[in-house]
Amino acid sequence: MKFSTAIIAVCIATTIFFGRVSTAHANDQAELLFDCKMRDAVRVLFIGNSFTYYNSLPLTLAALVMDSKTQPPVTVAQIVWGGAHLQEHYKKGGARKTIAQDGPWTYVVLQEQSHTPIVLPDEFLTSVQQFDYDIKKVRAMTVLYETWADKAAPEDQSALTAAYTKAANQARALLVPVGDAFAKCSREHAEINLYNPDGKHPSREGTYLAACVFYAKLFGRTPVGLPSDLTLYDQDTKQNLKLFELPAATARTLQQIAFSVASSR
């Protein structure tokens, strides 16, 4: 894969963005986080903000896929900066350029700023439609990353779900119902904290849950039984890079919730 925007890392990111922003995030640059360097790879581009780069959702998904040993391999990239709206991504142009020139992509994931689908629904729908045109033009699939309500306002989830569902139906896009999985886990397993102390961003458990929902929807397989100790193999250094580890029982509960929600939507 040859990126026209800056390549931050090849094979695996030397710096993993666990809850912080690099200067590249503000410059509309594409970051190649993990490249398995295989022709049959599923290639996933994430476009969004901190709900994507916190704990590195793309790398967490890549680790689940590569550790499963039953999936096609995966390459993941992202274009992200804190608080970004999809309309900002569209107007800046870097995301559109990456979609058009740096593929081929299998999936392009769109993640809107957390409250925009509710407070600016027309902007959200327009942004999805605009990106969907560019994505379909290169024969990739549009994926909508349904996010979650703030911890202090769980009642907002129904509106978020409705907004993402409407956008997905209009664009005939694949919906990944992460927000619904958060809601189910919070109702049924309050002992598992899915949020960072700010009550907005995901904890590692939250990111793991999100990655399991993506795994189920993108690959059509259950995440139940996947590792709770996430690593990625760096082909350059010939070493395993550890991302993070969850207690096995917690990981299994999150896997089961993810598959249940993914199978029902």
Tab-separated table of C-alpha atoms in Angstrom, residues 10-254:
chain	number	residue	atom	x	y	z
A	10	VAL	CA	4.696	0.297	8.367
A	11	CYS	CA	3.983	-3.219	9.657
A	12	ILE	CA	3.051	-1.853	13.075
A	13	ALA	CA	2.959	1.543	14.645
A	14	THR	CA	6.054	2.267	16.685
A	15	THR	CA	3.891	4.558	18.781
A	16	ILE	CA	0.450	3.278	19.719
A	17	PHE	CA	-2.001	6.039	20.496
A	18	PHE	CA	-3.483	4.931	23.823
A	19	GLY	CA	-5.510	8.019	24.626
A	20	ARG	CA	-3.366	10.739	23.127
A	21	VAL	CA	-3.061	12.630	19.867
A	22	SER	CA	-0.035	12.831	17.621
A	23	THR	CA	0.624	15.939	15.556
A	24	ALA	CA	-0.454	13.953	12.503
A	25	HIS	CA	-4.022	13.866	13.808
A	26	ALA	CA	-4.408	17.597	13.357
A	27	ASN	CA	-2.821	17.549	9.898
A	28	ASP	CA	-5.350	15.329	8.148
A	29	GLN	CA	-2.751	12.637	7.527
A	30	ALA	CA	-3.327	8.930	7.109
A	31	GLU	CA	-1.608	6.576	9.531
A	32	LEU	CA	-0.852	3.035	8.453
A	33	LEU	CA	-1.029	1.262	11.807
A	34	PHE	CA	-0.600	-2.373	10.841
A	35	ASP	CA	0.259	-3.846	7.460
A	36	CYS	CA	0.293	-7.641	7.293
A	37	LYS	CA	1.875	-7.350	3.827
A	38	MET	CA	-0.330	-10.058	2.337
A	39	ARG	CA	-2.269	-9.750	-0.909
A	40	ASP	CA	-5.418	-11.369	0.447
A	41	ALA	CA	-5.662	-9.015	3.414
A	42	VAL	CA	-8.906	-7.364	4.426
A	43	ARG	CA	-8.009	-3.664	4.317
A	44	VAL	CA	-9.820	-1.382	6.726
A	45	LEU	CA	-9.593	2.414	6.851
A	46	PHE	CA	-11.021	4.159	9.934
A	47	ILE	CA	-12.103	7.808	9.677
A	48	GLY	CA	-13.091	9.459	12.950
A	49	ASN	CA	-11.814	10.936	16.194
A	50	SER	CA	-10.812	9.961	19.721
A	51	PHE	CA	-13.502	7.254	19.978
A	52	THR	CA	-11.409	5.468	17.341
A	53	TYR	CA	-7.866	6.242	18.469
A	54	TYR	CA	-8.378	5.905	22.249
A	55	ASN	CA	-6.690	2.581	23.135
A	56	SER	CA	-6.321	2.170	19.348
A	57	LEU	CA	-9.468	0.389	18.224
A	58	PRO	CA	-7.920	-0.404	14.798
A	59	LEU	CA	-4.920	-2.155	16.351
A	60	THR	CA	-7.142	-3.972	18.850
A	61	LEU	CA	-9.213	-5.302	15.947
A	62	ALA	CA	-6.054	-6.270	14.059
A	63	ALA	CA	-4.779	-8.190	17.079
A	64	LEU	CA	-8.060	-10.098	17.415
A	65	VAL	CA	-7.987	-11.008	13.743
A	66	MET	CA	-4.340	-12.028	13.605
A	67	ASP	CA	-4.549	-13.981	16.869
A	68	SER	CA	-7.680	-15.842	15.745
A	69	LYS	CA	-5.700	-17.821	13.135
A	70	THR	CA	-8.968	-18.522	11.308
A	71	GLN	CA	-9.497	-15.271	9.442
A	72	PRO	CA	-8.060	-13.625	6.379
A	73	PRO	CA	-5.243	-11.337	7.517
A	74	VAL	CA	-5.930	-7.644	8.038
A	75	THR	CA	-4.332	-4.272	7.362
A	76	VAL	CA	-5.606	-1.232	9.271
A	77	ALA	CA	-5.140	2.502	8.818
A	78	GLN	CA	-6.751	5.573	10.294
A	79	ILE	CA	-7.345	9.288	9.757
A	80	VAL	CA	-8.298	10.773	13.113
A	81	TRP	CA	-8.064	13.825	15.319
A	82	GLY	CA	-9.742	14.821	18.558
A	83	GLY	CA	-13.352	15.988	18.261
A	84	ALA	CA	-13.447	15.659	14.483
A	85	HIS	CA	-16.787	15.748	12.661
A	86	LEU	CA	-17.195	13.742	9.477
A	87	GLN	CA	-18.005	16.961	7.635
A	88	GLU	CA	-14.628	18.369	8.724
A	89	HIS	CA	-12.915	15.260	7.397
A	90	TYR	CA	-14.793	15.614	4.130
A	91	LYS	CA	-13.931	19.297	3.670
A	92	LYS	CA	-10.250	18.955	4.587
A	93	GLY	CA	-9.878	16.419	1.807
A	94	GLY	CA	-7.232	14.093	3.211
A	95	ALA	CA	-9.707	11.301	3.905
A	96	ARG	CA	-11.177	11.530	0.408
A	97	LYS	CA	-7.696	11.443	-1.101
A	98	THR	CA	-6.780	8.394	0.963
A	99	ILE	CA	-9.971	6.588	-0.062
A	100	ALA	CA	-9.306	7.304	-3.721
A	101	GLN	CA	-5.559	6.803	-3.960
A	102	ASP	CA	-4.273	4.624	-1.139
A	103	GLY	CA	-6.376	1.484	-1.480
A	104	PRO	CA	-7.662	-0.865	-2.471
A	105	TRP	CA	-9.882	-0.796	0.628
A	106	THR	CA	-12.268	-3.509	1.668
A	107	TYR	CA	-14.044	-1.394	4.282
A	108	VAL	CA	-14.058	2.314	5.102
A	109	VAL	CA	-15.343	2.969	8.618
A	110	LEU	CA	-17.055	6.295	9.353
A	111	GLN	CA	-17.260	7.468	12.971
A	112	GLU	CA	-19.112	10.692	13.658
A	113	GLN	CA	-18.455	13.082	16.548
A	114	SER	CA	-20.334	11.665	19.510
A	115	HIS	CA	-23.428	13.914	19.663
A	116	THR	CA	-23.610	15.116	16.062
A	117	PRO	CA	-26.051	12.415	14.863
A	118	ILE	CA	-28.536	13.738	17.444
A	119	VAL	CA	-27.947	17.497	17.475
A	120	LEU	CA	-27.021	17.943	13.786
A	121	PRO	CA	-28.807	15.057	12.065
A	122	ASP	CA	-28.857	16.677	8.617
A	123	GLU	CA	-25.111	17.309	8.717
A	124	PHE	CA	-24.540	13.706	9.754
A	125	LEU	CA	-26.697	12.256	6.970
A	126	THR	CA	-25.127	14.518	4.379
A	127	SER	CA	-21.599	13.564	5.468
A	128	VAL	CA	-22.379	9.862	5.271
A	129	GLN	CA	-23.910	10.264	1.810
A	130	GLN	CA	-20.930	12.282	0.563
A	131	PHE	CA	-18.378	9.774	1.835
A	132	ASP	CA	-20.480	6.843	0.666
A	133	TYR	CA	-20.274	8.157	-2.895
A	134	ASP	CA	-16.465	8.244	-2.732
A	135	ILE	CA	-16.283	4.842	-1.052
A	136	LYS	CA	-18.539	3.092	-3.553
A	137	LYS	CA	-16.587	4.716	-6.368
A	138	VAL	CA	-13.550	2.607	-5.392
A	139	ARG	CA	-15.735	-0.479	-4.830
A	140	ALA	CA	-15.249	-0.575	-1.073
A	141	MET	CA	-17.989	-0.987	1.537
A	142	THR	CA	-19.146	1.837	3.767
A	143	VAL	CA	-19.240	0.904	7.460
A	144	LEU	CA	-20.899	3.046	10.113
A	145	TYR	CA	-19.397	2.852	13.592
A	146	GLU	CA	-22.351	3.414	15.910
A	147	THR	CA	-20.943	4.976	19.057
A	148	TRP	CA	-22.271	5.072	22.615
A	149	ALA	CA	-24.029	7.515	24.903
A	150	ASP	CA	-22.124	9.252	27.681
A	151	LYS	CA	-22.026	7.258	30.896
A	152	ALA	CA	-24.133	9.962	32.603
A	153	ALA	CA	-26.774	9.992	29.841
A	154	PRO	CA	-27.612	6.404	28.836
A	155	GLU	CA	-31.031	7.577	27.652
A	156	ASP	CA	-29.321	9.121	24.595
A	157	GLN	CA	-28.475	5.716	23.154
A	158	SER	CA	-31.870	5.139	21.537
A	159	ALA	CA	-31.538	8.394	19.580
A	160	LEU	CA	-27.968	7.563	18.534
A	161	THR	CA	-29.034	4.092	17.428
A	162	ALA	CA	-31.942	5.499	15.430
A	163	ALA	CA	-29.717	8.083	13.717
A	164	TYR	CA	-27.046	5.559	12.731
A	165	THR	CA	-29.658	3.047	11.586
A	166	LYS	CA	-31.308	5.653	9.365
A	167	ALA	CA	-27.968	6.650	7.845
A	168	ALA	CA	-26.994	3.017	7.266
A	169	ASN	CA	-30.309	2.237	5.593
A	170	GLN	CA	-30.082	5.262	3.304
A	171	ALA	CA	-26.509	4.456	2.250
A	172	ARG	CA	-26.997	0.677	2.296
A	173	ALA	CA	-23.991	0.620	4.585
A	174	LEU	CA	-22.916	-1.964	7.124
A	175	LEU	CA	-23.828	-0.889	10.653
A	176	VAL	CA	-21.554	-1.909	13.539
A	177	PRO	CA	-23.736	-1.437	16.666
A	178	VAL	CA	-21.076	-0.736	19.260
A	179	GLY	CA	-23.341	1.690	21.154
A	180	ASP	CA	-25.975	-1.002	21.570
A	181	ALA	CA	-23.323	-3.380	22.925
A	182	PHE	CA	-22.242	-0.732	25.442
A	183	ALA	CA	-25.859	-0.309	26.544
A	184	LYS	CA	-26.404	-4.058	26.938
A	185	CYS	CA	-23.197	-4.506	28.908
A	186	SER	CA	-24.005	-1.558	31.187
A	187	ARG	CA	-27.466	-2.982	31.908
A	188	GLU	CA	-26.427	-6.579	32.474
A	189	HIS	CA	-22.842	-6.318	33.743
A	190	ALA	CA	-22.462	-3.056	35.635
A	191	GLU	CA	-19.342	-4.479	37.268
A	192	ILE	CA	-17.504	-4.040	33.936
A	193	ASN	CA	-16.453	-0.424	33.465
A	194	LEU	CA	-16.553	0.508	29.801
A	195	TYR	CA	-15.642	4.163	30.314
A	196	ASN	CA	-12.584	6.209	31.115
A	197	PRO	CA	-12.911	8.506	34.156
A	198	ASP	CA	-14.291	11.270	31.900
A	199	GLY	CA	-17.412	9.167	31.290
A	200	LYS	CA	-17.113	9.617	27.528
A	201	HIS	CA	-14.077	7.824	26.142
A	202	PRO	CA	-13.706	4.055	26.302
A	203	SER	CA	-11.718	2.156	28.864
A	204	ARG	CA	-9.683	-0.756	27.562
A	205	GLU	CA	-12.703	-2.945	28.260
A	206	GLY	CA	-14.793	-0.580	26.147
A	207	THR	CA	-12.337	-0.679	23.264
A	208	TYR	CA	-12.116	-4.466	23.501
A	209	LEU	CA	-15.923	-4.709	23.336
A	210	ALA	CA	-15.993	-2.395	20.317
A	211	ALA	CA	-13.332	-4.465	18.552
A	212	CYS	CA	-15.297	-7.662	19.208
A	213	VAL	CA	-18.422	-6.139	17.628
A	214	PHE	CA	-16.352	-5.094	14.604
A	215	TYR	CA	-14.869	-8.579	14.390
A	216	ALA	CA	-18.322	-10.172	14.377
A	217	LYS	CA	-19.765	-7.785	11.769
A	218	LEU	CA	-16.811	-7.526	9.387
A	219	PHE	CA	-15.793	-11.175	9.444
A	220	GLY	CA	-19.101	-12.891	10.159
A	221	ARG	CA	-17.695	-15.019	12.969
A	222	THR	CA	-18.162	-15.168	16.702
A	223	PRO	CA	-15.465	-13.471	18.779
A	224	VAL	CA	-16.172	-15.905	21.639
A	225	GLY	CA	-12.961	-17.733	22.430
A	226	LEU	CA	-10.596	-15.100	21.064
A	227	PRO	CA	-7.577	-14.114	23.181
A	228	SER	CA	-7.805	-11.678	26.064
A	229	ASP	CA	-4.045	-11.044	25.864
A	230	LEU	CA	-3.617	-8.962	22.729
A	231	THR	CA	-0.358	-8.881	20.808
A	232	LEU	CA	0.757	-8.130	17.268
A	233	TYR	CA	3.823	-9.549	15.547
A	234	ASP	CA	6.229	-6.949	14.196
A	235	GLN	CA	7.759	-8.355	11.031
A	236	ASP	CA	10.590	-5.837	11.140
A	237	THR	CA	11.831	-6.552	14.670
A	238	LYS	CA	10.588	-10.183	14.720
A	239	GLN	CA	9.013	-9.534	18.087
A	240	ASN	CA	5.525	-9.562	19.550
A	241	LEU	CA	4.238	-6.162	20.614
A	242	LYS	CA	1.850	-6.386	23.546
A	243	LEU	CA	-1.182	-4.101	23.361
A	244	PHE	CA	-3.066	-4.892	26.562
A	245	GLU	CA	-4.547	-7.778	28.515
A	246	LEU	CA	-7.933	-8.245	30.181
A	247	PRO	CA	-8.975	-10.895	32.714
A	248	ALA	CA	-10.122	-13.946	30.757
A	249	ALA	CA	-13.590	-13.975	32.348
A	250	THR	CA	-14.150	-10.304	31.545
A	251	ALA	CA	-13.032	-10.784	27.956
A	252	ARG	CA	-15.361	-13.747	27.500
A	253	THR	CA	-18.336	-11.766	28.815
A	254	LEU	CA	-17.543	-8.928	26.403
